[in-house]
Amino acid sequence: MKEEKAESILNTAKKMFGRYGLQKTSLDEIARMARVAKATIYNYFGSKDRVYLEVLRREANEIVKKISLSVDQEVLPVNKLIAFARAKFRYMRQAINILNLDRDGIEKVLPNAESIRSKLFDREVDIIRSILEEGVEKDIFRLNNVPLTASAIGYALKGFELNWLVQKSEEQIDHHLNELTNIIFYGLMSEKRGANA
């Protein structure tokens, strides 16, 4: 029963924070919409800020879980990297509270929210790094510095994140991702793709 109430509070809070933001969402409103007493929220979480941070943590964990599942369905490292990028944008679009951190400016929110966002990025880079390492081991990728390349890809994708997710349709994002992956895998060389350098 306690777990069901906590879930109801967090699901309600996620929707409300996503729609109205942290500042404009009140615990009274969360309690009313979740059909619990305000005191119940305090008992479970202690404060509105802690509810918000738990919503962010859950969104971050869900993104990583879904990205990992998408990557694990592929066999070839090239396909894993493409699956990573597609899944990242598909599931980030659903993580409205994390998106709002970027949109509103992370410096305007709680310091711990910045830490959650930063850890999410680190976890994404770890996934990219493991894909690149596998590609190097299988002699598919030629890289001098795998951690640096993983970080660079992570930052490149993060740079597109807000612009693409807010302003583009899924079809447009796929089109841009196709072009980006072509550049990553084949470079800007004028030689035919797949030809040995």
Short mmCIF file of N, CA, C and O in Angstrom, two decimals, residues 4 16 21 47 49 52 59 70 79 101-102 113 162:
data_model
loop_
_atom_site.label_atom_id
_atom_site.label_comp_id
_atom_site.label_asym_id
_atom_site.label_seq_id
_atom_site.Cartn_x
_atom_site.Cartn_y
_atom_site.Cartn_z
N GLU A 4 2.43 1.77 -3.41
CA GLU A 4 1.45 2.26 -4.38
C GLU A 4 1.22 3.76 -4.22
O GLU A 4 1.10 4.49 -5.20
N MET A 16 2.96 16.93 -13.37
CA MET A 16 2.78 18.33 -12.97
C MET A 16 4.06 19.13 -13.12
O MET A 16 4.04 20.26 -13.61
N GLY A 21 6.51 23.07 -14.23
CA GLY A 21 7.83 23.35 -13.69
C GLY A 21 7.86 23.24 -12.17
O GLY A 21 6.81 23.15 -11.52
N SER A 47 10.00 16.80 1.32
CA SER A 47 9.81 18.14 0.74
C SER A 47 9.49 18.03 -0.75
O SER A 47 9.69 16.98 -1.36
N ASP A 49 11.13 19.56 -3.07
CA ASP A 49 12.41 19.41 -3.77
C ASP A 49 12.82 17.95 -3.87
O ASP A 49 13.32 17.49 -4.91
N TYR A 52 10.80 16.20 -6.47
CA TYR A 52 11.31 16.60 -7.80
C TYR A 52 12.59 15.84 -8.15
O TYR A 52 12.73 15.31 -9.25
N GLU A 59 13.52 9.39 -14.14
CA GLU A 59 13.59 9.64 -15.58
C GLU A 59 14.96 9.27 -16.13
O GLU A 59 15.06 8.62 -17.17
N SER A 70 17.89 -1.10 -26.13
CA SER A 70 17.96 -0.89 -27.58
C SER A 70 19.33 -1.29 -28.13
O SER A 70 19.42 -1.94 -29.17
N ASN A 79 25.92 -0.76 -35.63
CA ASN A 79 24.47 -0.74 -35.40
C ASN A 79 24.13 -0.39 -33.96
O ASN A 79 23.11 0.23 -33.69
N LEU A 101 15.13 20.83 -17.59
CA LEU A 101 16.37 21.29 -16.95
C LEU A 101 17.22 22.04 -17.97
O LEU A 101 17.76 23.11 -17.70
N ASP A 102 17.35 21.44 -19.14
CA ASP A 102 18.16 22.06 -20.20
C ASP A 102 17.50 23.31 -20.75
O ASP A 102 18.14 24.31 -21.00
N ALA A 113 19.89 18.70 -8.88
CA ALA A 113 19.34 18.40 -10.21
C ALA A 113 20.46 18.42 -11.24
O ALA A 113 20.49 17.59 -12.14
N LEU A 162 18.48 19.62 -27.23
CA LEU A 162 17.40 20.55 -26.96
C LEU A 162 16.78 21.08 -28.24
O LEU A 162 15.57 21.11 -28.40
#
